Tab-separated table of C-alpha atoms in Angstrom:
chain	number	residue	atom	x	y	z
I	213	MET	CA	-7.986	15.075	-0.725
I	214	SER	CA	-5.499	13.822	-3.320
I	215	CYS	CA	-5.826	10.106	-3.963
I	216	ASP	CA	-2.743	9.445	-6.048
I	217	ILE	CA	-1.392	5.897	-5.876
I	218	ASP	CA	2.326	5.181	-6.003
I	219	TYR	CA	1.852	1.615	-7.257
I	220	ARG	CA	1.863	2.535	-10.950
I	221	TYR	CA	5.162	4.390	-10.582
I	222	ARG	CA	6.803	1.423	-8.863
I	223	ARG	CA	5.366	-0.929	-11.464
I	224	ALA	CA	6.596	1.209	-14.360
I	225	LEU	CA	10.102	1.341	-12.892
I	226	GLN	CA	10.238	-2.440	-12.436
I	227	PRO	CA	8.059	-4.085	-15.112
I	228	ASP	CA	10.017	-7.349	-15.004
I	229	GLY	CA	6.905	-9.427	-14.351
I	230	LEU	CA	5.059	-7.970	-17.358
I	231	THR	CA	6.386	-10.421	-19.925
I	232	THR	CA	3.280	-11.034	-22.045
I	233	PHE	CA	1.203	-8.629	-24.105
I	234	GLU	CA	-1.890	-9.422	-22.033
I	235	ASN	CA	-0.190	-8.719	-18.685
I	236	ALA	CA	1.424	-5.527	-19.941
I	237	LEU	CA	-1.869	-4.298	-21.394
I	238	ARG	CA	-3.662	-4.996	-18.119
I	239	ALA	CA	-0.986	-3.089	-16.195
I	240	LEU	CA	-1.318	-0.134	-18.569
I	241	ASN	CA	-5.110	-0.059	-18.243
I	242	GLU	CA	-4.849	-0.204	-14.446
I	243	ALA	CA	-2.354	2.663	-14.502
I	244	VAL	CA	-4.771	4.760	-16.564
I	245	ASP	CA	-7.528	3.996	-14.044
I	246	ASP	CA	-5.199	5.109	-11.236
I	247	VAL	CA	-4.481	8.393	-13.006
I	248	ARG	CA	-8.192	9.093	-13.361
I	249	LEU	CA	-8.673	8.308	-9.674
I	250	ALA	CA	-5.989	10.888	-8.860
I	251	GLY	CA	-7.620	13.501	-11.079
I	252	ARG	CA	-4.589	13.683	-13.379
I	253	GLN	CA	-4.046	13.404	-17.124
I	254	ALA	CA	-2.989	9.995	-18.437
I	255	ALA	CA	-1.185	11.530	-21.419
I	256	SER	CA	1.284	13.327	-19.141
I	257	CYS	CA	1.789	10.620	-16.511
I	258	PRO	CA	5.371	9.258	-16.694
I	259	ALA	CA	4.281	5.848	-15.400
I	260	VAL	CA	1.627	5.508	-18.104
I	261	LEU	CA	4.123	6.584	-20.765
I	262	LEU	CA	6.746	4.089	-19.558
I	263	LEU	CA	4.221	1.250	-19.469
I	264	THR	CA	3.053	2.234	-22.962
I	265	ARG	CA	6.620	1.946	-24.249
I	266	HIS	CA	7.013	-1.404	-22.503
I	267	LEU	CA	3.840	-2.692	-24.174
I	268	GLN	CA	5.007	-1.453	-27.580
I	269	ARG	CA	8.335	-3.266	-27.222
I	270	ILE	CA	6.545	-6.507	-26.424
I	271	ALA	CA	4.257	-6.009	-29.424
I	272	ASP	CA	7.279	-5.344	-31.674
I	273	GLY	CA	9.189	-8.339	-30.318
I	274	ARG	CA	12.008	-6.090	-29.102
I	275	PRO	CA	13.981	-6.407	-25.847
I	276	THR	CA	12.054	-4.839	-22.982
I	277	GLU	CA	15.045	-3.485	-21.081
I	278	CYS	CA	15.166	0.202	-20.191
I	279	GLU	CA	16.403	2.327	-23.079
I	280	ALA	CA	18.320	5.602	-22.969
I	281	ASP	CA	15.319	7.749	-23.892
I	282	ASP	CA	13.365	6.254	-20.950
I	283	GLN	CA	15.623	7.925	-18.403
I	284	ALA	CA	13.731	11.217	-18.216
I	285	LEU	CA	10.438	9.406	-17.571
I	286	ARG	CA	12.086	7.149	-14.999
I	287	SER	CA	13.444	10.208	-13.186
I	288	GLN	CA	9.959	11.721	-13.092
I	289	CYS	CA	8.571	8.497	-11.596
I	290	ILE	CA	11.274	8.477	-8.919
I	291	GLU	CA	10.535	12.121	-8.079
I	292	ARG	CA	6.835	11.378	-7.782
I	293	LEU	CA	7.528	8.400	-5.506
I	294	ALA	CA	9.558	10.669	-3.237
I	295	GLU	CA	6.655	13.132	-3.080
I	296	LEU	CA	4.191	10.386	-2.161
I	297	LYS	CA	6.448	8.686	0.386
I	298	HIS	CA	4.891	10.490	3.344
I	299	ARG	CA	1.369	10.515	1.907
I	300	PRO	CA	0.264	6.876	1.895
I	301	ALA	CA	-2.617	6.381	-0.512
I	302	ILE	CA	-4.605	4.422	2.062
I	303	ILE	CA	-5.181	7.631	4.044
I	304	ALA	CA	-6.808	9.397	1.105
I	305	LEU	CA	-8.734	6.255	0.154
I	306	VAL	CA	-10.277	5.903	3.606
I	307	LYS	CA	-11.017	9.625	3.876
I	308	ARG	CA	-12.855	9.786	0.551
I	309	GLY	CA	-14.758	6.512	1.058
I	310	ILE	CA	-14.250	3.195	-0.707
I	311	ASP	CA	-17.430	1.142	-0.309
I	312	TYR	CA	-18.977	0.067	-3.620
I	313	ARG	CA	-15.998	1.479	-5.564
I	314	PRO	CA	-14.119	-1.438	-7.179
I	315	GLU	CA	-10.942	0.467	-8.086
I	316	GLU	CA	-10.641	2.080	-4.662
I	317	LEU	CA	-11.282	-1.257	-2.957
I	318	ARG	CA	-8.529	-2.887	-5.031
I	319	HIS	CA	-6.037	-0.291	-3.850
I	320	TYR	CA	-7.314	-0.358	-0.270
I	321	ARG	CA	-6.673	-4.078	-0.005
I	322	ARG	CA	-3.148	-3.802	-1.402
I	323	GLU	CA	-2.153	-0.642	0.477
I	324	GLY	CA	-3.494	-1.903	3.805
I	325	THR	CA	-1.404	-5.054	3.549
I	326	ARG	CA	1.612	-2.993	2.553
I	327	ALA	CA	1.223	-0.685	5.580
I	328	LEU	CA	0.972	-3.633	7.977
I	329	ARG	CA	4.100	-5.214	6.479
I	330	GLN	CA	5.949	-1.948	7.087
I	331	ILE	CA	4.764	-1.923	10.702
I	332	ALA	CA	5.848	-5.532	11.160
I	333	ALA	CA	9.276	-4.779	9.706
I	334	GLY	CA	9.648	-1.731	11.943
I	335	ILE	CA	8.938	-3.840	15.010
I	336	GLY	CA	11.533	-6.364	13.859
I	337	LEU	CA	9.254	-9.230	12.874
I	338	GLU	CA	10.371	-11.722	10.245
I	339	HIS	CA	7.872	-12.791	7.581
I	340	ALA	CA	7.453	-16.172	9.252
I	341	ASP	CA	6.652	-14.555	12.607
I	342	TYR	CA	3.364	-12.864	11.701
I	343	ARG	CA	0.160	-13.292	9.744
I	344	ILE	CA	-1.808	-10.665	7.820
I	345	SER	CA	-5.480	-11.311	7.116
I	346	TYR	CA	-8.310	-9.414	5.482
I	347	TYR	CA	-11.929	-9.686	6.624
I	348	THR	CA	-15.057	-8.244	5.036
I	349	SER	CA	-18.742	-9.053	5.291
I	350	GLN	CA	-19.296	-8.228	1.602
I	351	GLU	CA	-16.907	-7.888	-1.318
I	352	GLN	CA	-18.410	-4.492	-2.169
I	353	LEU	CA	-17.557	-3.139	1.301
I	354	ALA	CA	-14.151	-2.219	2.698
I	355	GLY	CA	-13.046	-4.658	5.365
I	356	GLU	CA	-10.409	-4.914	8.069
I	357	HIS	CA	-6.716	-5.687	7.640
I	358	VAL	CA	-5.311	-7.527	10.655
I	359	LEU	CA	-1.698	-8.185	11.639
I	360	GLU	CA	-1.227	-10.884	14.279
I	361	ALA	CA	1.971	-12.069	15.913
I	362	ASP	CA	3.268	-13.062	19.323
I	363	GLY	CA	2.314	-10.205	21.622
I	364	ILE	CA	0.790	-7.932	19.008
I	365	TYR	CA	-2.491	-7.396	17.166
I	366	VAL	CA	-2.852	-4.421	14.783
I	367	ARG	CA	-5.967	-3.568	12.790
I	368	ILE	CA	-6.546	-1.162	9.903
I	369	SER	CA	-10.184	-0.480	9.087
I	370	PRO	CA	-12.353	2.089	7.295
I	371	GLU	CA	-13.370	4.902	9.612
I	372	ARG	CA	-17.085	4.267	9.938
I	373	PHE	CA	-19.383	5.825	12.555
I	374	GLY	CA	-16.539	7.831	14.054
I	375	GLU	CA	-14.383	4.774	14.793
I	376	PRO	CA	-10.632	5.441	14.310
I	377	GLY	CA	-8.991	3.543	11.476
I	378	LEU	CA	-6.131	2.094	13.540
I	379	ALA	CA	-6.230	-0.099	16.636
I	380	TRP	CA	-3.766	-2.333	18.473
I	381	ARG	CA	-3.563	-4.553	21.545
I	382	ASN	CA	-2.164	-7.808	22.841
I	383	PRO	CA	-3.796	-10.657	20.855
I	384	PHE	CA	-4.794	-12.353	24.121
I	385	TRP	CA	-5.800	-9.154	25.927
I	386	LYS	CA	-2.896	-9.497	28.339
I	387	PRO	CA	-1.234	-6.493	30.030
I	388	PRO	CA	0.115	-4.132	28.864
I	389	GLY	CA	-2.077	-4.762	25.827
I	390	ALA	CA	-5.244	-5.537	27.740
I	391	VAL	CA	-6.805	-2.295	26.467
I	392	MET	CA	-7.467	-1.569	22.798
I	393	ARG	CA	-5.506	1.522	21.829
I	394	LYS	CA	-6.591	3.539	18.797
I	395	ALA	CA	-5.447	6.253	16.402
I	396	PRO	CA	-6.857	7.934	13.286
I	397	ILE	CA	-5.902	6.586	9.873
I	398	THR	CA	-3.758	9.708	9.369
I	399	ALA	CA	-1.203	8.216	11.796
I	400	LEU	CA	-0.051	6.095	8.835
I	401	ALA	CA	1.528	9.249	7.400
I	402	ASP	CA	4.480	8.528	9.716
I	403	ILE	CA	4.755	4.763	9.989
I	404	PRO	CA	8.081	4.791	11.898
I	405	ALA	CA	6.560	7.021	14.606
I	406	LEU	CA	3.410	4.888	14.721
I	407	THR	CA	5.475	1.710	14.963
I	408	ALA	CA	7.526	3.170	17.815
I	409	ARG	CA	4.324	4.114	19.643
I	410	ILE	CA	2.827	0.639	19.236
I	411	ALA	CA	6.044	-1.016	20.442
I	412	ARG	CA	6.260	1.353	23.405
I	413	GLU	CA	2.657	0.914	24.502
I	414	LEU	CA	2.746	-2.870	24.134
I	415	LYS	CA	6.254	-3.017	25.628
I	416	ILE	CA	7.707	-4.835	22.630
I	417	ALA	CA	11.498	-4.972	22.716
I	418	PRO	CA	13.164	-3.130	19.810
I	419	PRO	CA	14.754	-5.297	17.105
I	420	ALA	CA	18.288	-6.415	17.929
I	421	GLN	CA	21.031	-4.350	16.341
I	422	PRO	CA	23.749	-6.196	14.396
I	423	GLY	CA	26.886	-6.611	16.454
I	424	LEU	CA	30.012	-4.711	15.613
I	425	ILE	CA	32.995	-6.680	14.404
């Protein structure tokens, strides 16, 4: 299963935080690691090429804004992001296994948090209304991502021993969330549909629509 990560494309398109040579070099090295993880060639990856140009501009003391000849590479990154939109990397990571693999674990932690934030937003939760935590017994092992808020508990975990990777319930085991409901990690391929299912089964009211003026 393909294990391409969209993070390097997003980072290459918005490298605003990469203001020092050290930070830009680290971002470039991480992008190369991501390409290897995906089984692709670093020399032809538009994100790697953009980050390389960004690093060179910092080294030369030149402005780091996007230049005209970057546009083709930026377009390729945007196209790749569109392709990966419905193939969240966390699905491939869990399916291929991530224990004792530092690079995969790094992405698993970030992508799990990202998926839970998308679920929270789909339900209509504000950032101050929920908490996302990560629990693991050992740093070398993949752990559990947990979203907790009033009336909702959602967990993303590695699929070990046949246990599905997604689970949700009421945080206090109250009806209608008194039973733990589960789904395979592949349900994250359609987060809006998953979010609607969670809201329906836990009887969470949909987010209020803005009033018409």
